[in-house]
Structures are given as C-alpha cells and as structure tokens.
XYZ file of C-alpha atoms in Angstrom:
760
model
C 0.000 0.000 0.000
C 1.417 3.432 -0.929
C 2.516 5.604 2.057
C -0.010 8.344 1.285
C -2.936 5.921 1.222
C -1.653 4.241 4.376
C -1.457 7.602 6.105
C -5.001 8.442 5.060
C -6.153 5.051 6.348
C -4.477 5.602 9.713
C -6.065 9.015 9.971
C -9.482 7.553 9.300
C -8.845 4.746 11.802
C -7.848 7.221 14.520
C -10.848 9.435 13.806
C -13.206 6.465 13.817
C -11.689 5.214 17.078
C -12.993 8.261 18.803
C -16.495 7.198 18.047
C -16.282 3.394 18.145
C -14.049 0.448 19.022
C -11.221 -0.551 16.594
C -11.035 -3.894 14.940
C -8.061 -6.219 15.468
C -6.543 -5.376 12.099
C -6.870 -1.701 12.815
C -5.261 -2.054 16.262
C -2.389 -4.032 14.732
C -1.837 -1.311 12.172
C -1.746 1.354 14.884
C 0.785 -0.607 16.961
C 3.022 -1.117 13.944
C 2.968 2.573 13.189
C 3.806 3.497 16.776
C 6.722 1.055 16.856
C 8.055 2.464 13.604
C 7.815 5.966 14.968
C 9.709 4.962 18.130
C 12.348 3.260 15.984
C 12.831 6.351 13.867
C 13.113 8.527 16.941
C 15.717 6.149 18.368
C 17.730 6.289 15.156
C 17.610 10.072 15.210
C 18.767 10.088 18.835
C 21.622 7.711 18.124
C 22.662 9.730 15.076
C 22.673 12.920 17.174
C 24.774 11.167 19.804
C 27.248 10.039 17.147
C 27.472 13.585 15.751
C 28.007 14.954 19.240
C 30.669 12.343 19.963
C 32.402 13.146 16.688
C 32.276 16.857 17.524
C 33.684 16.256 20.981
C 36.396 14.018 19.528
C 37.257 16.657 16.943
C 37.492 19.319 19.620
C 39.660 17.009 21.684
C 41.990 16.397 18.760
C 42.114 20.098 17.980
C 42.875 20.874 21.606
C 45.594 18.232 21.618
C 47.003 19.715 18.409
C 46.950 23.202 19.884
C 48.624 21.895 23.005
C 51.229 20.111 20.904
C 51.854 23.226 18.803
C 52.064 25.389 21.912
C 54.536 23.022 23.566
C 56.544 22.783 20.357
C 56.427 26.560 20.032
C 57.615 26.994 23.613
C 60.441 24.512 23.131
C 61.362 25.933 19.720
C 61.354 29.499 20.986
C 63.886 28.644 23.667
C 66.267 27.503 20.940
C 65.328 29.782 18.025
C 65.760 33.184 19.638
C 69.244 32.506 21.051
C 70.249 31.016 17.698
C 68.999 34.108 15.878
C 70.981 36.289 18.264
C 74.117 34.270 17.532
C 73.562 34.585 13.775
C 73.118 38.350 14.004
C 76.170 38.704 16.220
C 78.280 36.557 13.888
C 77.191 38.561 10.847
C 77.775 41.836 12.652
C 81.323 40.905 13.601
C 82.122 39.678 10.082
C 80.714 42.755 8.335
C 82.367 45.113 10.819
C 85.728 43.447 10.242
C 85.392 43.551 6.443
C 84.262 47.178 6.447
C 87.092 48.172 8.742
C 89.684 46.468 6.550
C 88.181 48.082 3.475
C 88.226 51.509 5.085
C 91.820 51.111 6.161
C 92.824 49.997 2.680
C 90.947 52.852 1.034
C 92.367 55.428 3.425
C 95.883 54.208 2.638
C 95.228 54.297 -1.088
C 93.509 57.673 -0.952
C 95.814 59.670 1.211
C 99.222 58.016 1.347
C 101.524 56.172 -0.983
C 103.482 53.086 -0.005
C 106.596 55.175 0.720
C 104.626 57.330 3.148
C 104.565 60.459 0.973
C 101.270 62.302 0.366
C 99.057 61.160 -2.434
C 99.451 63.220 -5.649
C 95.772 64.146 -5.507
C 96.267 66.067 -2.283
C 99.456 67.637 -3.584
C 97.620 68.810 -6.686
C 94.848 70.340 -4.571
C 97.422 72.134 -2.432
C 99.254 73.412 -5.495
C 95.973 74.695 -6.892
C 95.396 76.594 -3.681
C 98.945 78.049 -3.844
C 98.353 79.179 -7.412
C 95.208 80.950 -6.349
C 96.751 82.688 -3.358
C 99.849 83.801 -5.274
C 97.800 84.965 -8.273
C 99.953 82.923 -10.602
C 99.622 84.572 -14.017
C 100.318 81.291 -15.812
C 97.402 79.410 -14.303
C 94.778 78.644 -16.930
C 91.142 77.559 -16.936
C 91.909 73.964 -17.840
C 94.291 73.397 -14.938
C 91.865 75.074 -12.554
C 89.055 72.800 -13.683
C 91.282 69.779 -13.222
C 92.085 70.957 -9.715
C 88.379 71.457 -9.053
C 87.625 67.905 -10.156
C 90.312 66.595 -7.806
C 88.861 68.597 -4.929
C 85.394 67.241 -5.628
C 86.767 63.713 -5.542
C 88.494 64.386 -2.236
C 85.299 65.897 -0.853
C 83.346 62.828 -1.852
C 85.847 60.494 -0.246
C 86.012 62.490 2.971
C 82.231 62.536 3.250
C 82.102 58.773 2.682
C 84.759 58.377 5.343
C 82.725 60.419 7.818
C 79.431 58.702 7.059
C 80.660 55.089 6.888
C 83.074 55.033 9.812
C 81.532 54.115 13.187
C 82.061 56.682 15.962
C 84.234 54.293 17.984
C 86.708 54.070 15.081
C 86.773 57.803 14.364
C 87.571 60.018 17.365
C 85.594 63.214 17.668
C 88.670 65.379 17.185
C 89.536 63.570 13.959
C 85.957 63.787 12.733
C 85.930 67.525 13.429
C 89.207 67.874 11.581
C 87.777 66.039 8.577
C 84.663 68.200 8.671
C 86.759 71.362 8.777
C 88.749 70.033 5.829
C 85.494 69.511 3.940
C 84.464 73.107 4.560
C 87.895 74.369 3.534
C 87.805 72.335 0.323
C 84.320 73.628 -0.464
C 85.560 77.176 -0.003
C 88.575 76.412 -2.181
C 86.292 75.040 -4.874
C 84.226 78.240 -4.769
C 87.428 80.273 -5.109
C 88.433 78.211 -8.147
C 85.106 78.940 -9.858
C 85.517 82.636 -9.106
C 89.077 82.538 -10.388
C 87.960 80.946 -13.657
C 85.350 83.679 -14.045
C 87.927 86.381 -13.289
C 90.403 84.978 -15.812
C 87.771 85.017 -18.560
C 86.579 88.529 -17.706
C 90.145 89.875 -17.646
C 90.459 88.990 -21.333
C 86.819 89.474 -22.275
C 87.746 91.987 -24.991
C 89.611 89.212 -26.795
C 86.502 87.000 -26.786
C 84.035 89.528 -28.194
C 81.631 88.120 -30.765
C 81.746 90.063 -34.027
C 78.024 89.685 -34.694
C 76.709 90.885 -31.337
C 79.575 93.115 -30.261
C 79.485 91.493 -26.826
C 81.317 88.607 -25.218
C 79.418 85.326 -24.904
C 81.555 82.527 -23.551
C 80.641 79.071 -22.255
C 83.027 76.812 -20.364
C 81.941 73.356 -19.264
C 83.321 70.276 -17.662
C 81.832 67.261 -15.930
C 80.834 69.189 -12.827
C 80.006 72.771 -13.868
C 78.608 74.838 -16.711
C 79.758 78.464 -16.820
C 77.929 80.908 -19.104
C 79.452 84.404 -19.258
C 78.154 87.488 -21.056
C 79.986 90.818 -21.056
C 78.364 94.093 -22.140
C 80.593 95.902 -24.648
C 77.996 97.029 -27.177
C 75.903 98.924 -24.585
C 72.750 98.789 -26.657
C 69.892 100.480 -24.724
C 67.426 98.173 -26.482
C 69.223 95.026 -25.394
C 66.839 92.739 -23.503
C 68.729 89.514 -23.008
C 70.696 86.692 -24.516
C 70.119 82.967 -24.990
C 72.926 80.429 -24.773
C 71.072 78.195 -27.188
C 73.359 75.180 -27.092
C 73.173 75.072 -23.313
C 69.458 75.857 -22.842
C 70.069 78.966 -20.737
C 68.574 82.401 -21.370
C 68.595 85.537 -19.252
C 66.740 88.834 -19.344
C 68.809 91.917 -18.575
C 67.009 94.664 -16.651
C 66.896 97.913 -18.649
C 68.894 99.984 -16.082
C 71.911 97.711 -16.716
C 71.861 97.897 -20.523
C 74.325 100.823 -20.607
C 76.587 99.649 -17.784
C 80.021 98.050 -17.804
C 78.788 94.773 -16.424
C 78.983 91.062 -17.027
C 76.353 88.427 -16.314
C 77.446 85.077 -14.956
C 75.243 81.995 -14.865
C 77.291 79.304 -13.140
C 75.580 75.938 -12.754
C 77.364 73.594 -10.366
C 76.058 70.046 -10.562
C 76.816 69.696 -6.854
C 75.257 71.585 -3.943
C 77.557 73.126 -1.359
C 74.959 75.707 -0.301
C 72.185 73.716 1.371
C 74.553 72.316 3.990
C 74.992 75.850 5.355
C 71.393 75.914 6.538
C 70.875 74.936 10.198
C 67.607 73.186 9.346
C 69.476 70.980 6.873
C 71.719 69.568 9.597
C 68.799 69.194 11.991
C 67.028 67.050 9.460
C 70.192 65.135 8.566
C 70.693 64.194 12.209
C 67.131 62.963 12.422
C 67.641 60.916 9.256
C 70.860 59.537 10.694
C 69.234 58.169 13.850
C 66.042 57.036 12.157
C 66.890 53.355 12.281
C 68.152 53.424 15.847
C 65.479 55.607 17.364
C 63.252 52.725 18.503
C 64.262 50.564 21.429
C 62.372 47.400 22.306
C 60.993 47.583 25.793
C 58.838 49.895 27.826
C 59.623 53.582 27.632
C 60.842 55.192 30.829
C 58.829 57.727 32.694
C 59.085 61.240 31.380
C 60.558 62.434 34.659
C 63.429 59.968 34.466
C 66.768 61.005 33.044
C 68.233 58.907 30.203
C 70.735 56.414 31.535
C 74.117 55.630 30.158
C 74.702 52.252 28.615
C 76.559 50.923 31.617
C 73.898 52.197 33.996
C 71.189 50.533 31.958
C 73.048 47.215 32.120
C 73.392 47.502 35.889
C 69.709 48.308 36.215
C 68.770 45.224 34.215
C 70.956 43.029 36.423
C 69.472 44.561 39.575
C 65.986 43.820 38.338
C 66.635 40.143 37.686
C 66.061 39.099 41.307
C 62.525 40.483 41.733
C 61.616 39.266 38.281
C 62.341 35.688 39.296
C 59.501 35.936 41.821
C 56.911 36.713 39.154
C 54.209 34.370 38.002
C 55.234 31.818 35.323
C 53.462 33.798 32.605
C 55.122 37.058 33.622
C 58.496 35.333 33.902
C 58.120 33.883 30.406
C 57.193 37.265 28.988
C 60.129 38.844 30.802
C 62.581 36.292 29.364
C 61.261 36.881 25.863
C 61.558 40.619 26.418
C 65.216 40.346 27.430
C 65.904 38.146 24.405
C 64.286 40.652 22.073
C 66.255 43.475 23.680
C 69.453 41.537 23.032
C 68.445 41.116 19.395
C 67.757 44.837 19.159
C 71.129 45.652 20.690
C 72.967 43.438 18.194
C 70.980 44.877 15.326
C 71.832 48.433 16.304
C 75.504 47.681 16.937
C 75.781 46.131 13.484
C 74.691 49.331 11.797
C 77.023 52.274 11.777
C 74.982 55.461 12.114
C 74.575 56.703 8.576
C 74.375 60.390 7.850
C 72.982 61.037 4.405
C 75.652 62.888 2.460
C 73.154 64.390 0.085
C 73.298 68.133 -0.190
C 69.584 67.906 -0.756
C 67.149 67.784 2.113
C 66.128 64.309 3.228
C 62.589 65.128 4.224
C 59.034 64.730 3.122
C 55.902 66.274 1.705
C 52.166 65.748 1.553
C 49.303 66.309 -0.793
C 48.218 69.547 0.866
C 50.880 71.929 2.166
C 48.366 73.879 4.205
C 47.280 70.812 6.133
C 50.897 69.803 6.648
C 52.067 73.104 8.037
C 49.110 73.283 10.397
C 49.683 69.740 11.643
C 53.455 70.093 12.093
C 53.491 72.452 15.054
C 56.569 74.153 16.372
C 56.516 71.783 19.334
C 57.589 68.888 17.117
C 61.197 67.857 17.223
C 62.518 66.337 14.034
C 62.494 62.582 14.266
C 60.131 62.076 17.229
C 57.648 64.092 19.275
C 59.031 65.801 22.347
C 56.641 63.868 24.562
C 57.913 60.503 23.277
C 61.025 59.719 25.276
C 62.395 56.360 24.233
C 65.575 54.750 25.505
C 68.685 55.430 23.480
C 67.433 58.539 21.655
C 68.306 61.292 24.081
C 70.420 62.871 21.324
C 67.225 63.737 19.480
C 66.425 66.218 22.204
C 69.535 68.158 21.170
C 68.116 68.889 17.711
C 66.943 72.510 17.761
C 63.377 73.269 16.871
C 63.404 75.717 13.978
C 60.252 77.592 13.191
C 59.869 77.821 9.430
C 57.603 80.336 7.774
C 55.855 79.810 4.469
C 58.654 81.428 2.448
C 61.486 79.294 3.824
C 62.123 75.938 2.192
C 61.369 73.273 4.778
C 63.808 70.420 4.316
C 61.202 68.059 5.758
C 58.939 68.883 2.814
C 61.207 69.781 -0.091
C 64.617 68.798 -1.366
C 66.933 70.810 -3.668
C 67.768 68.945 -6.869
C 70.001 69.387 -9.865
C 72.726 71.443 -8.218
C 72.946 75.214 -7.711
C 72.762 78.164 -10.118
C 74.839 81.262 -9.385
C 73.071 84.095 -11.235
C 75.321 87.155 -10.789
C 75.809 90.561 -12.324
C 79.473 91.537 -12.043
C 81.461 94.689 -12.668
C 83.501 94.368 -15.828
C 87.228 94.677 -14.976
C 89.485 97.019 -16.953
C 90.259 95.563 -20.358
C 93.640 95.498 -22.113
C 94.464 98.462 -24.365
C 96.826 98.587 -27.313
C 98.984 101.719 -27.447
C 101.692 101.962 -30.120
C 102.067 98.215 -30.335
C 102.065 97.747 -26.583
C 99.403 95.789 -24.720
C 98.646 97.665 -21.533
C 96.764 95.858 -18.777
C 95.613 97.539 -15.589
C 96.081 95.080 -12.734
C 93.737 95.169 -9.755
C 93.916 92.948 -6.726
C 90.182 93.159 -6.100
C 89.017 89.924 -7.701
C 85.402 89.652 -8.783
C 83.256 92.627 -7.873
C 79.497 92.227 -7.651
C 77.281 94.925 -9.079
C 74.501 95.789 -6.633
C 71.078 95.456 -8.165
C 68.641 97.057 -7.680
C 70.872 100.084 -7.059
C 70.500 101.825 -3.742
C 68.180 104.828 -3.882
C 69.574 108.303 -3.066
C 67.920 111.299 -1.541
C 68.822 113.413 -4.559
C 66.529 111.341 -6.805
C 63.774 113.629 -8.082
C 60.463 111.801 -8.568
C 58.754 112.093 -11.922
C 55.188 113.423 -12.157
C 53.879 109.843 -12.336
C 55.628 108.936 -9.094
C 54.544 109.822 -5.629
C 56.891 112.017 -3.677
C 59.291 109.994 -1.536
C 58.866 106.810 -3.575
C 61.034 105.244 -6.287
C 59.653 103.078 -9.087
C 60.322 99.363 -8.626
C 63.395 98.092 -10.415
C 62.730 95.702 -13.303
C 63.245 92.071 -12.280
C 65.988 89.789 -13.555
C 64.535 87.013 -15.697
C 66.026 83.598 -16.259
C 65.040 80.614 -18.422
C 66.643 77.203 -18.026
C 66.070 73.645 -19.046
C 65.707 71.313 -16.093
C 69.206 70.188 -15.149
C 70.568 66.766 -16.100
C 71.380 64.030 -13.607
C 68.111 64.618 -11.751
C 64.554 63.330 -12.089
C 61.679 65.811 -11.781
C 58.222 64.263 -11.521
C 56.381 67.578 -11.376
C 57.008 71.262 -11.947
C 59.928 72.193 -9.695
C 59.699 75.072 -7.285
C 62.584 77.597 -7.587
C 64.113 78.963 -4.410
C 66.685 81.704 -3.852
C 69.444 81.714 -1.273
C 69.214 84.175 1.619
C 72.814 84.757 2.772
C 71.742 86.570 5.931
C 69.250 83.996 7.150
C 71.222 81.092 5.642
C 68.021 79.665 4.148
C 66.481 78.848 0.814
C 63.500 81.155 0.291
C 60.696 81.267 -2.273
C 59.675 84.913 -1.891
C 61.089 87.387 -4.381
C 60.436 84.896 -7.194
C 57.454 85.381 -9.489
C 56.162 85.028 -13.064
C 56.939 81.301 -13.042
C 56.103 79.404 -16.228
C 56.841 75.796 -17.089
C 56.721 73.852 -20.341
C 56.545 70.183 -19.311
C 57.196 68.719 -22.755
C 60.394 70.698 -23.311
C 61.207 70.746 -19.565
C 61.776 74.490 -19.747
C 61.330 76.634 -16.633
C 61.172 80.437 -16.650
C 60.814 82.853 -13.772
C 61.862 86.291 -12.568
C 63.628 87.410 -9.410
C 63.670 90.833 -7.800
C 67.449 90.716 -7.852
C 70.299 88.573 -9.132
C 70.780 85.710 -6.731
C 71.845 82.135 -6.151
C 68.940 79.794 -6.800
C 68.100 76.125 -6.963
C 65.145 73.955 -7.916
C 63.212 72.046 -5.269
C 60.872 69.077 -5.420
C 58.583 67.501 -2.846
C 60.634 64.967 -0.963
C 57.823 62.451 -0.594
C 56.525 62.805 -4.121
C 56.998 59.063 -4.747
C 55.513 57.983 -1.422
C 53.640 56.020 -0.242
C 54.504 52.948 -2.288
C 51.970 50.756 -4.049
C 53.797 47.427 -4.227
C 57.103 45.779 -3.381
C 58.757 42.440 -4.068
C 62.082 40.747 -3.311
C 62.968 37.992 -5.773
C 66.176 35.903 -5.579
C 68.076 35.567 -8.854
C 70.812 33.260 -7.603
C 72.686 32.544 -4.422
C 73.433 35.851 -2.653
C 71.827 37.713 -5.527
C 68.362 39.267 -5.406
C 66.390 42.102 -6.934
C 64.131 44.468 -5.016
C 61.212 46.003 -6.917
C 59.330 48.991 -5.511
C 56.334 50.424 -7.342
C 56.265 54.049 -6.230
C 53.761 56.768 -7.042
C 55.388 57.849 -10.325
C 58.038 55.261 -11.111
C 59.005 51.626 -10.653
C 62.413 51.212 -9.039
C 64.472 48.030 -9.282
C 67.611 47.552 -7.199
C 69.858 44.548 -7.647
C 71.608 43.526 -4.450
C 74.716 41.364 -4.170
C 77.928 42.148 -2.292
C 77.332 45.587 -3.863
C 74.141 47.288 -5.036
C 73.038 48.506 -8.443
C 70.149 50.623 -9.659
C 68.923 48.488 -12.534
C 69.062 49.985 -16.044
C 65.851 50.731 -17.943
C 65.028 50.415 -21.616
C 64.714 54.179 -22.090
C 67.287 56.910 -21.559
C 66.569 59.097 -18.560
C 68.408 61.803 -16.643
C 70.117 59.359 -14.317
C 71.461 56.938 -16.896
C 74.918 57.713 -15.476
C 73.764 56.254 -12.147
C 71.950 53.173 -13.424
C 74.030 50.037 -13.748
C 76.790 51.346 -11.502
C 77.776 49.051 -8.636
C 78.264 50.725 -5.258
C 77.710 50.178 -1.566
C 74.195 50.355 -0.164
C 74.811 53.643 1.645
C 76.349 55.248 -1.457
C 73.443 54.093 -3.604
C 70.919 55.545 -1.156
C 72.657 58.922 -1.164
C 73.044 58.922 -4.955
C 69.366 58.138 -5.493
C 68.264 60.895 -3.102
C 70.564 63.385 -4.828
C 69.156 62.346 -8.206
C 65.541 62.889 -7.116
C 64.747 59.175 -7.158
C 63.866 59.049 -3.511
C 62.183 56.007 -1.993
C 63.724 56.469 1.443
C 61.441 57.989 4.089
C 62.715 60.451 6.652
C 62.589 60.049 10.400
C 59.262 61.871 10.725
C 57.695 60.949 7.401
C 54.514 59.686 9.054
C 53.625 63.332 9.735
C 53.597 64.187 6.048
C 52.579 61.092 4.127
C 50.057 58.315 4.603
C 51.574 55.180 6.123
C 50.401 51.760 7.234
C 51.232 52.025 10.927
C 52.652 48.858 12.462
C 54.530 47.863 15.588
C 57.913 49.583 15.176
C 59.933 46.970 17.023
C 58.330 44.224 14.986
C 59.073 45.924 11.660
C 62.695 46.577 12.595
C 63.279 42.920 13.428
C 61.364 41.796 10.375
C 63.698 43.715 8.041
C 66.603 41.842 9.627
C 64.922 38.463 9.170
C 63.782 39.232 5.624
C 67.388 40.000 4.696
C 68.580 36.712 6.198
C 66.243 34.607 4.006
C 66.215 36.776 0.861
C 68.809 34.636 -0.917
C 66.374 31.703 -1.181
C 62.883 33.033 -0.360
C 60.915 35.453 -2.523
C 58.875 37.980 -0.548
C 56.254 40.516 -1.520
C 53.543 42.658 0.004
C 50.014 41.466 0.773
C 46.772 43.403 0.469
C 45.724 41.959 3.834
C 48.539 43.813 5.564
C 46.604 47.041 5.005
C 43.567 45.837 6.966
C 45.234 43.698 9.634
C 45.834 44.706 13.219
C 48.609 47.063 14.326
C 50.450 44.130 15.909
C 50.157 41.927 12.808
C 52.211 42.008 9.617
C 51.085 39.898 6.665
C 53.262 39.205 3.658
C 53.551 36.665 0.871
C 56.484 34.297 0.503
C 57.583 31.546 -1.830
C 60.737 29.491 -2.143
C 62.714 30.555 -5.218
C 66.089 29.102 -6.181
C 66.270 30.435 -9.729
C 65.487 33.583 -11.682
C 62.293 32.139 -13.149
C 59.026 33.958 -12.635
C 56.779 32.771 -9.806
C 53.145 31.892 -10.523
C 50.518 33.599 -8.383
C 49.204 30.284 -7.042
C 52.673 29.401 -5.696
C 52.675 32.249 -3.207
C 51.621 31.554 0.384
C 50.443 33.977 3.022
C 52.241 34.379 6.347
C 51.378 36.261 9.515
C 54.064 37.677 11.784
C 53.298 38.861 15.297
C 55.652 39.943 18.112
C 55.222 36.657 19.969
C 54.968 34.168 17.083
C 54.739 33.628 13.319
C 52.820 31.092 11.260
C 51.646 30.191 7.789
C 48.002 30.968 7.066
C 45.496 28.564 5.629
C 43.933 31.323 3.524
C 45.363 32.635 0.262
C 45.948 36.144 -1.036
C 42.849 35.763 -3.221
C 40.571 34.852 -0.296
C 37.558 37.046 0.334
C 37.950 37.375 4.100
C 40.899 37.546 6.472
C 41.335 34.501 8.687
C 44.074 33.784 11.217
C 43.629 30.026 10.917
C 46.960 28.228 10.721
C 47.740 26.147 7.663
C 47.524 22.368 7.983
C 50.634 20.388 8.928
C 52.470 23.528 10.047
C 53.596 24.844 13.417
C 54.077 28.165 15.138
C 57.533 29.743 15.020
C 59.062 32.493 17.098
C 60.140 34.590 14.080
C 60.033 34.804 10.299
C 63.602 33.586 9.854
C 63.072 30.222 11.538
C 59.646 29.830 9.954
C 61.057 30.230 6.441
C 63.982 27.982 7.284
C 61.732 25.338 8.814
C 59.395 25.211 5.830
C 62.136 25.410 3.180
C 63.619 22.573 1.171
C 67.117 21.296 1.878
C 68.608 23.338 -0.970
C 66.895 26.531 0.182
C 67.860 25.853 3.787
C 71.498 25.491 2.728
C 71.375 28.892 1.022
C 69.857 30.497 4.091
C 72.473 29.008 6.404
C 75.408 30.030 4.163
C 74.241 33.557 3.283
C 77.024 35.996 2.423
C 77.552 38.644 5.086
C 77.923 41.558 2.657
C 74.799 40.535 0.752
C 72.866 40.301 4.004
C 74.198 43.655 5.203
C 73.311 45.438 1.949
C 69.848 43.909 1.790
C 69.139 44.850 5.386
C 70.307 48.427 4.883
C 68.139 48.884 1.790
C 65.072 47.363 3.469
C 65.577 49.428 6.587
C 65.958 52.618 4.537
C 62.882 52.024 2.371
C 60.572 51.073 5.282
C 58.465 48.975 2.901
C 56.257 47.359 5.522
C 54.832 50.661 6.725
C 55.154 52.931 3.681
C 53.296 50.645 1.284
C 49.571 51.343 1.357
C 46.600 50.009 -0.536
C 45.658 52.066 -3.578
C 41.923 52.492 -4.041
C-alpha cells in the first residue's frame, strides 16, 4: 500500500476510534505505526549522539594539536631566539671586520703612498690653492678645472669616510678635523670657480663676438657649466641673450643695458649651499638616527633622566632578582623581552649610524601643504615628538626646533635637486688696451666685484610726475630661463628657491612670473634681484609605495622592486648594489648600472631625485600603514637573512590587519624564473609568534587560521627555514655577510612594511 494511502487510512482509523471500538486489524496497524515511529526517533537520537561524539572528539583532537603546537612553540622558541641572536652577532662581527679592513685599505690608497709620501691628488689640490693665493699669471682655466675635479673627488671620499666610519673608530677630534677640511675644500672650490670667471673677464675683450659686439663665452666640464656674457655694445634696447646650445637664457634689466657689467650663470652640478642651513643639519641628524630611534621595551617615565649604557646594564641586572619571583606567565614574557632586547642591541651595533651625504634635504611632503604646516606644530622635534622619550634617543632632544615660515624651504617637505645656479651681475674689470704696439693691462687685486642690483636709492633722486613724492619706481626684475638640469629626475614642476645669505636659508619669496613647459622641460621665472637659486621638489613625491617584491636571482643575488607613485624602481643587491638599467634613456642613466655600496646608492638616489627612502618623521607628512615599530625593525633583519632563497612581496591583507600583525607573501625561489601567483603563500608575523596561514591572497575574508601540517615559530627567519627545502635551507644558512648587510640596509631605509599602502 502506498505511504499516502496508508497515512489516510491511519487518519481515518484514529478518527473512527474516537467514536467506536477498533477492529483487530486496525489495532495491529496502529501498533506497527507506533513502533516504527519509536524506531525512527531512536535512530535520530543515536545519530545525534554520534554527531556529538564526533564533535567532541574533533574538539579534543584540535585541543591536543593546539597543546602540541604550543609546547613545540615553547620549546622551539627557547632555541630559536638565542640562535637568531648568535647569527646576528656573527654577521655583525664579520661585516664590521670587512668594512674596517676596506676603510683602512681605502684610506691608505687615498691619502698616502706606499713610501709614506702624500698622495698626488692632495698635492695637486694644495698646489691649486697656492696658485690661487699667489695669483699665478700662468694658471689657466683647464688646470683650474682639473684641480676642481680633484677637490670634488676628495670631498666625496672624505664625506664617505665620515658617514661610513663608526664613531668608535673615528675620534671626535679627527671627525671635526675632517669636517673642517670639507668646509675648507668647499671654499677652495668656490674660489676656483671665481678665479675661472675672473680669468675670462680679464680677457673678455679678446673674446668679443663680431656679430653681437658682446662677449658670450661658455666653459663646461663634468661638474660645472659656466655661461658668461659681457656688455661691450651697450645697446639700450638690449633685452637679453640665450645660450642656445646650453638651454640657458637671461633677461637683462633695462637699467643695466648701458653699464660696464657682465652676467654670470654658473651651474654647479653639486650643492655646497644647502649644507649651510641649520635646518638641513637638523634634518640630517634625524635621518641619521632614524633606524636606531626605537628601542624594544617599555619607555621610561618622562621624569626619568636617560641612563648611560653601563647604567642601563646595571639596572637590568638589579631587576633580575625580583623578576624571578613573578608568576610563570610574567616570567616567560620577561625572558622573551630580554631576548628581544638583546636582538635589538645586536641589530643596532651592526649598523654604523649613517648620515645622508646628500646636499639635498632628506625630508618629506604631503598632498596639501596647508594641512601639513598646520599639523606640524613648532613643538615637534625632528624625528620624534618631544613627549615621546624612548631609551637610546636622548640625542634627538639636542636637535633645535626651527620655526619655518611659508617662504622658507622646509627640508622636511622639499629637497633641492640638480645642483645650484649662481646668477650674478658683475662689474667688468678694466680691459687690455693697445697703445703703439704695446698691450697695456691695468692690474687690480680686487678679484670679482658684484654689481649691486637694484641700485641703492639716493635722496637726490627727483620723482617724476607719475611717481609719488618719496617713492622710487620698482626696479625691473631679472629674468632667467633654463632647461631642467641633467642628472636629476623631476616628476612635477619644480619650485625655484633663492638663497638668503643673511638667514642662511632657501626662500621662495622674491620669485614670481613662473612658467613651465613640461614637454620641453623648460622653466622660466623672474627674481627681484640677481641671486643664487636652486630647484626644489617635494621629498615624498613618490611615497607612499603601491607594491614591493624581493625575488632571488641566484645565491646571494636578489632584486628588489618597488612600485612608487610615479616610477618603478628596481635595485639589484649582491655584495654591492646597483640601480637596474631601464630600456629608455633618462636623466640618471649615469647612475643606473653602476655598482656601489648600499649607503652610497641611497645617497646617490636621493641626490638624483629618485627618492624612496622615508625620513625620520615621514609619518607626519605622508600616509603610512602604521605597524609595531619593534616588529618591523626585526622583520627587516629576518627578511634579509632569508632573501637569498625566499621570494617575498607585500600582501593586500597587511593594510587591513591589526597594528600588531604584519602579513606578507612568501615563496621558495632558487632560480630567476618567474613565480606563478598560485605558488605564493600567506604568512602572519606577530611579536610573539609567526605562522603560515590557511587562507590565500585571493581569499575574500581575512582569517588567522593556521595552515595544515604547520607549526608556530618564534620569528620569520626560523619559519622560512623550517618550511624550506634542503637546498633553500642550505642557502639560508650560508648567506654571504655583505649581501645580508646590503639587503638589510636597503630594506631598513625604504621602510616597505609601513610605507606601502593600498591604492583604491
């Protein structure tokens, strides 16, 4: 009988039973149905019990697995952290020894010969100085330029020596002596440029152009471009002259058209002006201590005085006894804290404080200058807020707070690029005369004489009817047109700034009528007077970053790719570093492909306008992805240690994760072949532990669930080493110290983990 009909029959039987007695067949049918119902209910109950037992068993297994992982993590952490400390210490000692030997070798080669006599380069510089002081009539422009090139080389080497040598290897007195030598050589170089100008002006009459009746002379070498114009024709309608082959044009104010003057436009491809500004050094000091400004551990109370290193060590030892009486959890946390502090100490000792040698400002900018200037109050100290007193950064408090008005170039926002332009109007010296076959030259020991413009007003000036009594008409401005200088990258219209010799600052007031032709890269503007000027660009114009990746090419050979706001930068890192060449010719083709140390490459890129290196206080001026500072510092160290065998790149989930969590992608890579997207795995790093995630980069939601058949690790280094193949593990264990040091310095300077943000 079909179930539906049987159900209808049972319904009719039940309904009829209410009115009359059931037959035997009907009673049997009812009993069978009741037994079946009880059987079904029993099966349902047993099934529920089985499901519950399976759930309980699953929870038990999961709890056992968590307990096993926790025990393994505890046991592993006791071994991993001390091992990591030993690795860092071993690398630090090796790199320090190699760098010291290299410095000693270079110093011997640079400054002394094997017989102990001075190096010819220094002798040549001294002879150049003697020629200048004695006014040697036989000195010529070529020899002066050669001497200038030698001085520039010496300056570069001395600055490298100061920036790369740790303080314990370079006594303060010696460092001060080197710094004074740098200033003296800079002054000598300025005197050489003035001497070249004076030599050309002394014989300007011999260089007069027949067509114009004036002297137009251009002298160039690798480091300077000197454009000179002397007024012999004295044409009242003369408005200016264009040095066409050198993309320089000036406008001569009308009051000077009839004067015995010369116009000099001297472009030095180096910048020895910005370093005279006090705000430049304040920022440089903050940039120098950027990587050592964060100390793992609790900050002291604000009322406490910073302790010396020895005092801090004694304090730690004195605190050991009461710490032993803490609860097991507190004691464990305390032990981990001391271990992390030891790692931090080794990490900081391994890095010599690096002062950026760029004559450009190493600072930052934002999208809205008004918002920036309002947010950066005068209470801020460059590098860290005054209220944030962290151990080991008491020197930051020595940096003076400089209030900067809107017209002064703030080195935290802008950086000078492309060198310096000296735009001068000079008095024309007496020219040789020919009398009866004799060449008569009037000698004056005055050197170059600057013509004051605008001329000072006198009380005898009688105002014209159009002028108000007691007022003089404004002097016509001095116009200048230049093509953006070579050896520098400009990603937007540069902002010209003039030098204020009294305030020792770059200023933007007194400059107007600015026009820019982006296709031809031609900039024109006018100044109220002739002055020294430079071109500035926002320091953080390429920040924040959009993407980064580290990909091994071979053993101890990797390439770092950073997708910045306007450009993609690729740096190849081995025992030296190289800015990778590109398929097109750009302004820094002389820099690309050149192997140099990590610190030299960083400085060269900043000087060239290709800046991907945040300043100490960049978070005030550019959007960042804030993360635990201690965690990021250690992570750069660990990323460098595995970068020879493990490819790393950013993750979109790092932008939305917690402040104490850093997520990144990793994949083993032992060749230069491209890595498929599905081969990448996602990893989470926290201060207390690290683990591989079960989710993928393409997942729709963030989950902290650990991947199957994996364990927790105390740090990224041991996690990558534990999950790597034997070949990859061998690479990690035998990493070259110089490669590791260069990679770490580049990663620490770029701050990729915090300065890469998600682009909407």
